[in-house]
Coordinates of C-alpha atoms in Angstrom, one line a residue:
Chain A
X1 CA 6.8 11.0 39.1
X2 CA 4.3 8.7 38.0
X3 CA 5.3 7.0 34.9
X4 CA 1.9 7.3 33.1
X5 CA 2.0 11.3 33.6
X6 CA 5.3 11.4 32.7
X7 CA 4.8 9.4 29.3
X8 CA 1.6 12.0 28.9
X9 CA 3.6 15.0 29.3
X10 CA 6.4 13.7 26.8
X11 CA 4.1 12.8 24.4
X12 CA 2.2 16.1 24.3
X13 CA 5.4 18.2 24.3
X14 CA 6.8 16.1 21.2
X15 CA 3.7 16.2 19.3
X16 CA 3.5 19.6 19.5
X17 CA 6.9 20.3 18.4
X18 CA 6.5 17.7 15.4
X19 CA 3.1 19.1 14.4
X20 CA 4.9 22.5 14.0
X21 CA 7.7 21.3 12.0
X22 CA 5.2 19.4 9.8
X23 CA 2.6 22.6 9.4
X24 CA 5.7 24.6 8.1
X25 CA 6.3 21.9 5.5
X26 CA 2.9 22.5 4.4
X27 CA 3.0 26.2 4.0
X28 CA 6.1 25.9 2.0
X29 CA 4.2 23.6 -0.5
X30 CA 1.4 26.3 -0.5
X31 CA -1.3 23.9 1.1
X32 CA -4.6 24.9 2.4
X33 CA -5.3 25.4 5.9
X34 CA -6.8 21.8 5.9
X35 CA -3.4 20.4 4.2
X36 CA -1.5 22.0 7.2
X37 CA -3.7 20.8 9.8
X38 CA -3.4 17.2 8.1
X39 CA 0.5 17.8 7.8
X40 CA 0.7 18.8 11.2
X41 CA -1.3 16.2 12.7
X42 CA 0.5 13.4 10.6
X43 CA 3.8 14.7 11.8
X44 CA 2.9 14.9 15.2
X45 CA 0.6 11.9 15.5
X46 CA 1.9 9.5 12.7
X47 CA 4.8 7.7 14.6
X48 CA 2.8 7.1 17.6
X49 CA -0.3 5.8 15.4
X50 CA 2.2 3.5 13.6
X51 CA 3.4 2.0 17.0
X52 CA -0.1 1.7 18.5
X53 CA -1.4 -0.2 15.6
X54 CA 1.7 -2.6 15.6
X55 CA 1.6 -3.2 19.3
X56 CA -2.0 -3.7 19.5
X57 CA -2.8 -0.5 21.6
X58 CA -5.7 0.4 19.8
X59 CA -7.5 2.6 19.4
X60 CA -4.6 5.0 19.8
X61 CA -4.3 7.4 22.5
X62 CA -4.7 10.3 20.3
X63 CA -8.5 8.8 19.2
X64 CA -9.5 8.5 23.0
X65 CA -7.9 11.3 24.8
X66 CA -8.8 14.5 23.3
X67 CA -5.5 16.4 24.5
X68 CA -3.8 14.4 22.1
X69 CA -5.8 15.6 19.0
X70 CA -5.8 19.2 20.2
X71 CA -2.0 19.5 20.5
X72 CA -1.4 19.0 16.7
X73 CA -4.5 21.2 15.8
X74 CA -3.3 24.1 17.9
X75 CA 0.1 23.5 16.5
X76 CA -1.2 23.9 12.9
X77 CA -3.1 26.6 13.4
X78 CA -0.1 28.4 15.0
X79 CA 1.8 27.4 12.0
X80 CA -0.9 28.9 9.8
X81 CA -1.0 32.1 11.4
X82 CA 2.4 32.7 12.3
X83 CA 4.3 30.9 9.6
X84 CA 6.7 33.6 8.8
X85 CA 8.0 34.2 12.4
X86 CA 8.2 30.5 12.5
X87 CA 10.2 30.2 9.6
X88 CA 12.6 32.8 10.4
X89 CA 13.5 30.5 13.7
X90 CA 14.4 27.4 11.2
X91 CA 17.5 26.9 13.1
X92 CA 15.5 26.7 16.4
X93 CA 13.0 24.5 14.8
X94 CA 15.9 22.0 13.8
X95 CA 16.5 22.3 18.2
X96 CA 13.0 21.9 18.8
X97 CA 12.7 18.9 16.5
X98 CA 15.6 17.2 18.1
X99 CA 13.8 17.9 21.3
X100 CA 10.5 15.8 20.0
X101 CA 12.8 13.2 18.5
X102 CA 14.6 12.7 21.9
X103 CA 11.0 12.8 23.6
X104 CA 9.3 10.5 21.1
X105 CA 12.0 7.7 21.0
X106 CA 12.0 7.3 24.8
X107 CA 7.8 7.6 25.4
X108 CA 7.6 5.3 22.4
X109 CA 9.9 2.5 23.5
X110 CA 8.7 2.6 27.2
X111 CA 5.1 2.4 26.0
X112 CA 6.1 -0.8 23.8
X113 CA 8.0 -2.3 26.6
X114 CA 4.6 -1.6 28.6
X115 CA 2.9 -3.4 26.3
X116 CA 5.1 -6.7 26.8
X117 CA 7.7 -6.3 24.0
X118 CA 11.3 -7.5 24.5
X119 CA 13.8 -5.0 24.7
X120 CA 14.8 -5.0 21.2
X121 CA 11.6 -4.6 19.4
X122 CA 10.7 -2.0 22.0
X123 CA 13.7 0.1 21.0
X124 CA 12.8 -0.2 17.6
X125 CA 9.4 0.9 18.2
X126 CA 10.8 3.6 19.9
X127 CA 12.9 4.5 16.9
X128 CA 9.6 4.1 14.8
X129 CA 7.5 6.6 16.8
X130 CA 10.0 9.1 16.7
X131 CA 10.6 9.1 12.9
X132 CA 7.6 7.5 11.5
X133 CA 5.6 10.9 11.5
X134 CA 7.9 12.8 9.7
X135 CA 8.7 9.8 7.2
X136 CA 4.5 9.9 6.7
X137 CA 4.9 13.7 6.2
X138 CA 7.6 13.4 3.5
X139 CA 5.4 10.7 1.6
X140 CA 2.4 12.6 1.7
X141 CA 4.2 15.8 -0.1
X142 CA 5.9 13.4 -2.5
X143 CA 9.5 13.5 -1.0
X144 CA 11.8 10.6 -0.5
X145 CA 11.6 10.7 3.4
X146 CA 14.7 12.7 4.3
X147 CA 15.9 10.2 7.3
X148 CA 16.9 7.6 4.5
X149 CA 19.6 9.7 3.1
X150 CA 20.1 12.8 5.0
X151 CA 22.0 13.5 8.1
X152 CA 22.3 11.2 11.3
X153 CA 18.6 11.3 12.5
X154 CA 17.5 7.9 13.2
X155 CA 20.3 6.4 14.9
X156 CA 20.4 9.0 17.7
X157 CA 16.5 7.9 18.2
X158 CA 17.5 4.2 18.0
X159 CA 20.3 4.8 20.7
X160 CA 17.9 7.0 22.8
X161 CA 15.4 4.1 22.7
X162 CA 18.1 1.6 23.4
X163 CA 19.2 3.3 26.5
X164 CA 15.8 4.1 28.0
X165 CA 14.4 0.4 27.5
X166 CA 17.7 -1.2 28.3
X167 CA 17.5 0.6 31.7
X168 CA 13.9 0.1 32.3
X169 CA 14.5 -3.6 31.4
X170 CA 17.4 -3.7 34.2
X171 CA 15.6 -2.3 36.9
X172 CA 16.3 1.3 36.7
X173 CA 13.9 3.4 37.6
X174 CA 11.6 4.8 34.9
X175 CA 12.5 8.5 35.1
X176 CA 16.1 7.8 35.4
X177 CA 15.9 5.4 32.3
X178 CA 13.9 7.9 30.4
X179 CA 16.1 10.9 31.1
X180 CA 19.4 8.9 30.2
X181 CA 17.7 7.6 27.0
X182 CA 16.5 11.4 26.3
X183 CA 19.9 13.0 26.8
X184 CA 21.8 10.7 24.6
X185 CA 19.1 11.1 21.9
X186 CA 19.3 14.8 22.4
X187 CA 23.0 15.4 22.6
X188 CA 23.8 13.0 19.6
X189 CA 21.3 14.6 17.3
X190 CA 22.3 18.2 18.1
X191 CA 25.9 17.4 17.4
X192 CA 24.9 15.6 14.2
X193 CA 22.8 18.7 13.1
X194 CA 25.6 21.4 14.0
X195 CA 28.5 19.2 12.7
X196 CA 26.9 17.7 9.7
X197 CA 27.7 14.2 10.8
X198 CA 26.0 11.8 8.2
X199 CA 25.6 8.1 8.4
X200 CA 27.8 6.0 6.1
X201 CA 26.9 5.4 2.4
X202 CA 27.9 2.5 0.2
X203 CA 31.1 2.3 -1.4
X204 CA 31.8 1.7 -4.9
X205 CA 29.9 2.0 -8.0
X206 CA 26.1 1.4 -7.7
X207 CA 25.8 -1.3 -10.3
X208 CA 22.9 -0.1 -12.6
Chain B
X1 CA -34.6 0.6 8.9
X2 CA -32.2 -1.6 11.0
X3 CA -29.0 0.6 11.7
X4 CA -26.5 -2.5 10.5
X5 CA -28.4 -2.8 7.3
X6 CA -28.3 1.0 6.6
X7 CA -24.6 0.8 7.4
X8 CA -24.2 -2.0 4.7
X9 CA -25.9 -0.4 2.3
X10 CA -24.3 3.0 2.6
X11 CA -20.8 1.0 2.8
X12 CA -21.5 -0.8 -0.4
X13 CA -22.7 2.0 -2.8
X14 CA -19.9 4.3 -1.5
X15 CA -17.4 1.6 -2.3
X16 CA -18.7 1.0 -5.5
X17 CA -18.7 5.0 -6.3
X18 CA -15.2 5.8 -5.3
X19 CA -13.8 2.5 -6.8
X20 CA -15.0 3.7 -10.2
X21 CA -13.2 7.1 -9.8
X22 CA -9.9 5.1 -8.6
X23 CA -10.3 2.9 -11.7
X24 CA -10.5 5.8 -13.9
X25 CA -7.2 7.1 -12.6
X26 CA -5.6 4.1 -13.0
X27 CA -6.6 4.0 -16.6
X28 CA -5.2 7.5 -17.2
X29 CA -1.8 6.3 -15.9
X30 CA -1.7 3.4 -18.2
X31 CA -1.7 0.9 -15.6
X32 CA -2.8 -2.7 -16.5
X33 CA -5.5 -4.6 -15.3
X34 CA -4.3 -5.4 -12.1
X35 CA -3.7 -1.9 -11.6
X36 CA -6.7 -0.7 -12.3
X37 CA -8.4 -3.3 -9.6
X38 CA -5.8 -2.2 -7.0
X39 CA -6.5 1.4 -7.7
X40 CA -10.5 0.6 -7.7
X41 CA -10.1 -1.5 -4.4
X42 CA -7.6 1.0 -2.8
X43 CA -9.9 4.1 -3.5
X44 CA -13.0 2.2 -2.3
X45 CA -11.6 0.3 0.7
X46 CA -8.5 2.3 1.9
X47 CA -10.7 4.5 4.0
X48 CA -12.4 1.9 5.5
X49 CA -9.4 -0.3 6.1
X50 CA -7.8 2.8 8.0
X51 CA -10.6 3.3 10.0
X52 CA -11.2 -0.3 11.2
X53 CA -7.5 -0.8 11.8
X54 CA -7.4 2.4 14.1
X55 CA -10.5 1.4 16.2
X56 CA -9.6 -2.2 16.3
X57 CA -12.5 -3.4 14.2
X58 CA -10.1 -6.2 12.5
X59 CA -10.5 -7.9 10.4
X60 CA -12.0 -5.2 8.5
X61 CA -15.4 -6.1 7.1
X62 CA -14.1 -6.4 3.7
X63 CA -11.8 -9.5 4.6
X64 CA -14.9 -11.0 6.1
X65 CA -18.1 -10.2 4.0
X66 CA -17.4 -11.0 0.3
X67 CA -19.7 -8.3 -0.9
X68 CA -17.2 -5.7 0.3
X69 CA -14.4 -7.2 -1.8
X70 CA -17.2 -7.6 -4.8
X71 CA -17.9 -4.2 -5.3
X72 CA -14.7 -2.5 -6.0
X73 CA -13.8 -5.8 -8.2
X74 CA -17.0 -5.3 -10.0
X75 CA -16.1 -1.6 -10.3
X76 CA -12.6 -2.0 -11.5
X77 CA -13.7 -4.3 -14.2
X78 CA -16.6 -1.9 -15.5
X79 CA -13.7 0.7 -15.5
X80 CA -11.3 -1.4 -17.3
X81 CA -13.9 -2.3 -20.0
X82 CA -16.0 1.0 -20.2
X83 CA -13.8 3.7 -19.3
X84 CA -14.1 6.0 -22.5
X85 CA -17.8 6.1 -21.7
X86 CA -17.0 6.8 -17.9
X87 CA -14.5 9.2 -18.8
X88 CA -17.1 11.5 -20.6
X89 CA -18.9 11.4 -17.7
X90 CA -16.3 13.4 -15.8
X91 CA -18.8 15.9 -14.5
X92 CA -21.0 13.1 -13.2
X93 CA -18.1 11.2 -11.8
X94 CA -17.7 14.6 -9.5
X95 CA -21.2 14.2 -8.3
X96 CA -21.1 10.6 -7.7
X97 CA -18.0 11.0 -5.7
X98 CA -19.7 13.3 -3.5
X99 CA -22.2 11.0 -3.0
X100 CA -19.9 8.5 -2.1
X101 CA -17.8 11.4 0.4
X102 CA -21.1 11.9 2.0
X103 CA -21.9 8.5 2.4
X104 CA -18.6 7.2 3.6
X105 CA -18.3 10.2 6.2
X106 CA -21.6 9.1 7.8
X107 CA -21.0 5.4 7.9
X108 CA -17.4 5.7 9.1
X109 CA -18.5 8.4 11.6
X110 CA -21.4 5.8 12.9
X111 CA -18.9 2.7 12.8
X112 CA -16.5 4.5 15.3
X113 CA -19.1 5.6 17.5
X114 CA -20.3 2.0 17.4
X115 CA -17.2 1.0 18.7
X116 CA -17.1 3.1 21.5
X117 CA -15.1 6.4 20.5
X118 CA -16.3 9.7 21.5
X119 CA -17.7 12.2 19.5
X120 CA -15.0 14.1 18.3
X121 CA -12.5 11.2 17.3
X122 CA -15.5 9.4 15.8
X123 CA -16.2 12.4 13.6
X124 CA -12.5 12.5 12.8
X125 CA -12.8 8.8 11.9
X126 CA -15.7 9.5 9.6
X127 CA -13.7 11.9 7.8
X128 CA -11.0 9.5 7.8
X129 CA -13.1 7.1 6.1
X130 CA -14.3 9.4 3.6
X131 CA -10.9 11.0 2.4
X132 CA -8.6 7.9 3.3
X133 CA -9.2 5.6 0.0
X134 CA -8.6 8.7 -2.3
X135 CA -5.2 9.9 -0.4
X136 CA -3.8 6.6 -0.7
X137 CA -4.6 6.1 -4.4
X138 CA -3.3 9.4 -5.1
X139 CA 0.1 8.2 -3.4
X140 CA 0.4 5.1 -5.0
X141 CA 0.4 7.0 -8.2
X142 CA 2.8 9.5 -6.9
X143 CA 0.8 12.5 -6.4
X144 CA 0.3 14.8 -3.4
X145 CA -3.4 14.0 -2.3
X146 CA -5.6 16.3 -3.9
X147 CA -7.6 16.6 -0.4
X148 CA -4.4 18.6 0.8
X149 CA -4.6 21.6 -1.6
X150 CA -7.3 21.3 -3.9
X151 CA -11.0 22.6 -3.4
X152 CA -13.1 21.9 -0.2
X153 CA -13.4 18.4 -0.1
X154 CA -12.3 17.1 3.4
X155 CA -14.1 20.1 5.4
X156 CA -17.6 18.7 4.2
X157 CA -16.7 15.1 5.1
X158 CA -15.8 16.3 8.7
X159 CA -19.1 18.4 8.9
X160 CA -21.5 15.6 7.7
X161 CA -19.4 13.1 10.1
X162 CA -20.0 15.7 13.1
X163 CA -23.7 16.3 12.3
X164 CA -24.2 12.4 12.0
X165 CA -22.2 11.6 15.2
X166 CA -23.4 14.6 17.1
X167 CA -27.1 13.7 16.3
X168 CA -26.6 9.9 17.2
X169 CA -24.9 10.9 20.6
X170 CA -28.1 13.3 21.3
X171 CA -30.3 10.3 21.2
X172 CA -31.3 11.3 17.6
X173 CA -32.6 8.1 15.7
X174 CA -29.9 6.7 13.7
X175 CA -31.3 7.2 10.5
X176 CA -32.1 10.9 10.9
X177 CA -28.9 11.6 12.2
X178 CA -27.5 9.8 9.2
X179 CA -29.8 11.4 6.4
X180 CA -28.9 14.6 8.1
X181 CA -25.1 14.3 8.3
X182 CA -25.3 12.9 4.8
X183 CA -27.2 16.0 3.4
X184 CA -24.8 18.5 5.0
X185 CA -21.5 17.0 3.6
X186 CA -23.4 16.5 -0.1
X187 CA -25.0 19.9 -0.2
X188 CA -21.7 21.6 0.9
X189 CA -19.6 19.3 -1.5
X190 CA -21.4 19.9 -4.6
X191 CA -21.7 23.7 -3.7
X192 CA -17.8 23.8 -3.5
X193 CA -17.7 21.6 -6.5
X194 CA -19.8 23.8 -8.5
X195 CA -18.7 27.2 -7.5
X196 CA -15.0 26.7 -6.7
X197 CA -14.9 27.1 -3.3
X198 CA -11.5 26.6 -1.8
X199 CA -10.0 26.2 1.8
X200 CA -7.8 29.5 2.7
X201 CA -4.0 29.2 2.3
X202 CA -1.7 30.8 4.3
X203 CA -1.2 34.5 3.8
X204 CA 2.3 36.0 3.3
X205 CA 5.2 34.7 1.7
X206 CA 6.1 30.8 2.6
X207 CA 9.6 31.9 4.0
X208 CA 12.0 29.3 2.6
Chain C
X1 CA 6.9 -31.4 8.9
X2 CA 5.2 -29.3 11.5
X3 CA 3.2 -26.6 9.8
X4 CA 4.3 -24.0 12.4
X5 CA 7.9 -24.8 11.7
X6 CA 7.0 -24.8 7.7
X7 CA 5.7 -21.2 8.2
X8 CA 8.7 -20.1 9.9
X9 CA 11.3 -21.3 7.5
X10 CA 9.1 -20.2 4.3
X11 CA 9.0 -16.7 6.1
X12 CA 12.6 -16.2 7.1
X13 CA 14.1 -17.2 3.6
X14 CA 11.6 -15.2 1.8
X15 CA 12.2 -12.0 4.3
X16 CA 16.0 -12.6 3.7
X17 CA 15.7 -12.6 -0.1
X18 CA 13.2 -9.8 -0.4
X19 CA 15.4 -7.9 1.8
X20 CA 18.4 -8.3 -0.4
X21 CA 16.2 -6.9 -3.3
X22 CA 15.3 -3.9 -1.3
X23 CA 18.6 -3.2 0.1
X24 CA 19.8 -3.1 -3.8
X25 CA 17.3 -0.5 -4.4
X26 CA 18.4 2.0 -1.6
X27 CA 22.2 1.5 -2.7
X28 CA 21.1 2.7 -6.4
X29 CA 19.4 5.3 -5.0
X30 CA 22.5 6.5 -3.0
X31 CA 20.7 6.2 0.4
X32 CA 23.0 5.9 3.7
X33 CA 23.5 2.7 5.4
X34 CA 20.2 3.3 7.3
X35 CA 18.3 4.1 4.4
X36 CA 19.5 0.6 3.2
X37 CA 18.6 -1.2 6.3
X38 CA 15.1 0.5 6.2
X39 CA 14.5 -0.6 2.8
X40 CA 15.7 -4.0 3.1
X41 CA 13.2 -4.1 6.4
X42 CA 10.4 -2.5 4.6
X43 CA 10.7 -4.7 1.4
X44 CA 11.2 -8.0 3.7
X45 CA 8.8 -7.3 6.6
X46 CA 6.1 -4.7 5.2
X47 CA 3.9 -7.2 3.4
X48 CA 3.8 -9.5 6.6
X49 CA 3.3 -6.4 8.9
X50 CA 0.3 -5.2 6.7
X51 CA -1.1 -8.7 6.6
X52 CA -0.6 -9.0 10.3
X53 CA -2.3 -5.6 11.2
X54 CA -5.3 -6.6 8.8
X55 CA -6.0 -10.1 10.4
X56 CA -5.4 -8.9 13.9
X57 CA -2.2 -10.9 14.5
X58 CA -0.5 -8.2 16.4
X59 CA 2.2 -7.4 17.3
X60 CA 3.4 -9.0 14.2
X61 CA 5.6 -12.0 14.3
X62 CA 8.8 -9.5 13.5
X63 CA 8.4 -7.7 17.0
X64 CA 8.2 -11.1 19.0
X65 CA 10.4 -13.3 17.3
X66 CA 14.2 -11.9 17.0
X67 CA 14.9 -14.1 13.8
X68 CA 12.4 -12.1 12.0
X69 CA 14.3 -8.9 12.7
X70 CA 17.7 -10.3 12.1
X71 CA 16.8 -11.7 8.7
X72 CA 16.5 -8.2 6.8
X73 CA 19.2 -6.6 9.1
X74 CA 21.6 -9.4 7.9
X75 CA 20.3 -9.1 4.3
X76 CA 20.8 -5.3 4.4
X77 CA 24.3 -5.2 5.8
X78 CA 25.3 -7.8 3.0
X79 CA 24.0 -5.6 0.4
X80 CA 25.6 -2.7 2.0
X81 CA 29.1 -4.3 1.8
X82 CA 28.6 -6.7 -1.5
X83 CA 26.0 -4.4 -3.7
X84 CA 28.7 -4.7 -6.5
X85 CA 28.7 -8.6 -6.5
X86 CA 24.9 -8.8 -6.0
X87 CA 24.2 -6.3 -8.7
X88 CA 25.9 -8.2 -11.2
X89 CA 23.8 -10.8 -10.2
X90 CA 20.8 -9.2 -11.3
X91 CA 19.3 -12.1 -13.2
X92 CA 19.8 -14.0 -10.4
X93 CA 17.9 -11.4 -8.2
X94 CA 14.6 -11.9 -10.4
X95 CA 14.8 -15.6 -9.6
X96 CA 15.6 -15.2 -6.3
X97 CA 12.6 -12.6 -6.0
X98 CA 10.3 -15.1 -7.7
X99 CA 11.2 -17.6 -5.1
X100 CA 10.5 -14.9 -2.3
X101 CA 7.2 -14.1 -4.0
X102 CA 5.8 -18.1 -4.2
X103 CA 7.2 -18.5 -0.5
X104 CA 5.5 -15.2 1.0
X105 CA 2.1 -15.8 -1.1
X106 CA 1.7 -19.3 0.4
X107 CA 2.9 -18.2 3.9
X108 CA 0.7 -15.1 4.0
X109 CA -2.4 -17.1 2.8
X110 CA -1.9 -20.1 5.2
X111 CA -1.4 -17.7 8.1
X112 CA -4.8 -15.8 7.1
X113 CA -6.6 -19.2 7.1
X114 CA -5.1 -20.1 10.3
X115 CA -6.8 -16.8 11.9
X116 CA -9.9 -17.6 10.6
X117 CA -10.5 -15.7 7.2
X118 CA -12.3 -17.6 4.6
X119 CA -10.4 -18.7 1.4
X120 CA -11.1 -15.9 -0.9
X121 CA -9.8 -13.0 1.7
X122 CA -7.0 -15.6 2.8
X123 CA -5.9 -15.9 -0.8
X124 CA -5.9 -11.9 -1.0
X125 CA -4.0 -11.9 2.3
X126 CA -1.5 -14.1 0.7
X127 CA -1.1 -12.0 -2.3
X128 CA -0.8 -8.8 0.0
X129 CA 2.1 -10.5 1.8
X130 CA 3.7 -11.2 -1.1
X131 CA 3.5 -7.8 -2.9
X132 CA 3.0 -5.3 0.0
X133 CA 6.6 -5.0 0.9
X134 CA 7.8 -4.3 -2.6
X135 CA 5.1 -1.9 -2.9
X136 CA 6.0 -0.1 0.4
X137 CA 9.6 -0.1 -0.7
X138 CA 8.7 1.7 -4.1
X139 CA 6.5 4.3 -2.4
X140 CA 9.4 5.2 -0.2
X141 CA 11.7 6.1 -3.0
X142 CA 9.1 7.8 -4.6
X143 CA 8.2 5.4 -7.5
X144 CA 4.7 4.2 -8.4
X145 CA 4.9 0.6 -7.3
X146 CA 6.3 -1.4 -10.3
X147 CA 3.5 -4.3 -9.6
X148 CA 0.5 -1.8 -10.5
X149 CA 2.2 -1.5 -14.5
X150 CA 4.9 -3.9 -15.1
X151 CA 5.0 -7.7 -15.8
X152 CA 3.1 -10.4 -14.7
X153 CA 3.7 -10.3 -10.8
X154 CA 0.8 -10.0 -8.5
X155 CA -1.5 -12.5 -10.5
X156 CA 1.2 -15.5 -10.0
X157 CA 1.3 -14.8 -6.4
X158 CA -2.9 -14.6 -6.3
X159 CA -2.7 -17.7 -8.0
X160 CA -0.3 -19.5 -5.9
X161 CA -2.1 -18.4 -2.5
X162 CA -5.4 -19.4 -4.2
X163 CA -4.2 -22.9 -4.8
X164 CA -2.4 -23.3 -1.3
X165 CA -5.5 -21.9 0.7
X166 CA -7.7 -23.8 -1.5
X167 CA -6.1 -26.9 -1.0
X168 CA -5.8 -26.4 2.7
X169 CA -10.0 -25.7 3.2
X170 CA -10.4 -28.9 0.8
X171 CA -8.4 -31.2 3.6
X172 CA -5.1 -31.7 1.3
X173 CA -2.1 -31.8 4.2
X174 CA -0.9 -28.5 4.8
X175 CA 2.7 -29.3 3.2
X176 CA 1.2 -30.6 0.2
X177 CA -1.0 -27.6 -0.4
X178 CA 1.9 -25.2 0.1
X179 CA 4.4 -26.9 -2.1
X180 CA 1.5 -26.8 -4.6
X181 CA 1.0 -23.1 -4.3
X182 CA 4.3 -22.4 -4.2
X183 CA 4.9 -24.3 -7.4
X184 CA 2.3 -22.7 -9.4
X185 CA 3.4 -19.0 -8.4
X186 CA 6.8 -19.6 -9.0
X187 CA 6.7 -21.4 -12.4
X188 CA 4.2 -18.6 -13.7
X189 CA 6.2 -15.9 -12.3
X190 CA 9.3 -17.4 -14.1
X191 CA 7.6 -17.9 -17.2
X192 CA 6.2 -14.1 -17.2
X193 CA 9.7 -13.0 -16.2
X194 CA 11.5 -14.9 -19.1
X195 CA 8.8 -14.4 -21.7
X196 CA 8.1 -10.9 -20.8
X197 CA 4.5 -11.4 -20.2
X198 CA 2.5 -8.6 -19.1
X199 CA -0.9 -8.2 -17.9
X200 CA -3.7 -6.6 -20.3
X201 CA -3.8 -2.8 -20.4
X202 CA -7.3 -1.0 -21.2
X203 CA -7.9 -0.6 -24.7
X204 CA -8.9 2.9 -26.5
X205 CA -7.7 6.1 -25.8
X206 CA -7.4 7.4 -21.9
X207 CA -10.1 9.9 -22.3
X208 CA -8.4 12.8 -20.1

């Protein structure tokens, strides 16, 4: 498969899934239809925008290719209309979100590597792509980003990105490296989700 | 009128008006003079910075042309000194703000089109220019951005930007397209303000 | 001393010190190890990222040079393990932070001048570099940035940046200009810290 096409498909599916989750947050905050679209767009596109600005891939793909804009708009409208049904699928949403996370960390890392970043910063950019949209969404609704205190979320994304970009740097075919990174992130995230794994917290009293 | 000069004047007036509104928010939050200046600057320049970073028009005009920096500084100092008088003009502030919104959505969209973006993303960038500064200001003082849940604010900006960039793309003289977009946004926003129009909200219970 | 090497050393020490302060905030918010690293990284690198994106020095140094990434990671891990000891050094932390502020405002202003900005915007970028990371950190944990309402913090940074970039523009040797700017910011900030100096607040009732 052509790497560029692979990146496009990964990106669009990930954006749609993340935008659904973002739209649901907006509905629960009683935002209006514009707020639903903005939170869907921010969650779906925010991580990629942040990555593209940092690696100087501007204007971001979403401002050049209409499909990148259409994906979160459609997802937002779907959420606006069908949120009761979506809300009942909360558990499934967590799974979809894990798919988005795995897709984004791989797509983000490979794009950063493609723009000349070394393996370590490229892996970091993959993680940023995967968690940036959700962090921006949480900030917009006045919450401390869940990824900073909640279950294991960013670490699987970093691991998946590292596997993908490490394989790519080592000469493994792009598709194989992408699938391996995707699988590592997805499996780890799903295990964390169902087994309630958490990252370690500081020990001892937080001296104030 | 020369398009570049038109853009400059639109920009400066819009920045000043927005900066006044931002400074007032800072005064009401009991921030110090630096906080007043930062909120004035963020409200006045934030949307343009965001647009310029996304369309790769960096460094933003405000870092190259001193007039862009002077406008919010003067507005901030005016607010700092004259806030009681300004506060009594609250209703007028809403009208000024509508002017700023209409100016920014047109100026932002035309600049994005000038940098090669297609009509749809250029219109979106016009809206971002118009609402971005106010969103950043709200985030800085710990509020969910009003534009996500309040009255009709972003939609008139998007409409005005679309009219301006649509006319521009269709070959209408820049000044005519700009005035048409400006009028659409201004009238719609003022009607929304005085008739308390709101964007639709999701129906049904927000399943939690 | 070679100006490039001087900038590198200033940057790394400032990043490390700021990252320690950011990590401490995360520990006190009961964030997990990932949250500690993110807040350390944001505080240490956020101001520089913002400056680099605005002056188009992308990708930022931290994504190209591994030492820029290593500094906040090490600082974050040190905080995670040794936070009780660090917390007892609160007063010293304020002093370290003043050092970081003085280092960053000078390094940020000189880099902006090096990228062709005029003296006034370069000084502003120096201030942004110095206070941007702390502002981003405060936003991430849901606080109004302390710099907007607290003691004299941004003004010394702006003054130090202005002295450094003013000297540089006037042909003073880089090292001399840097030391003068550093000293101005450091002394002013330490005096403000120990004498509880504050920036003036608006007078009169905040009409609501």
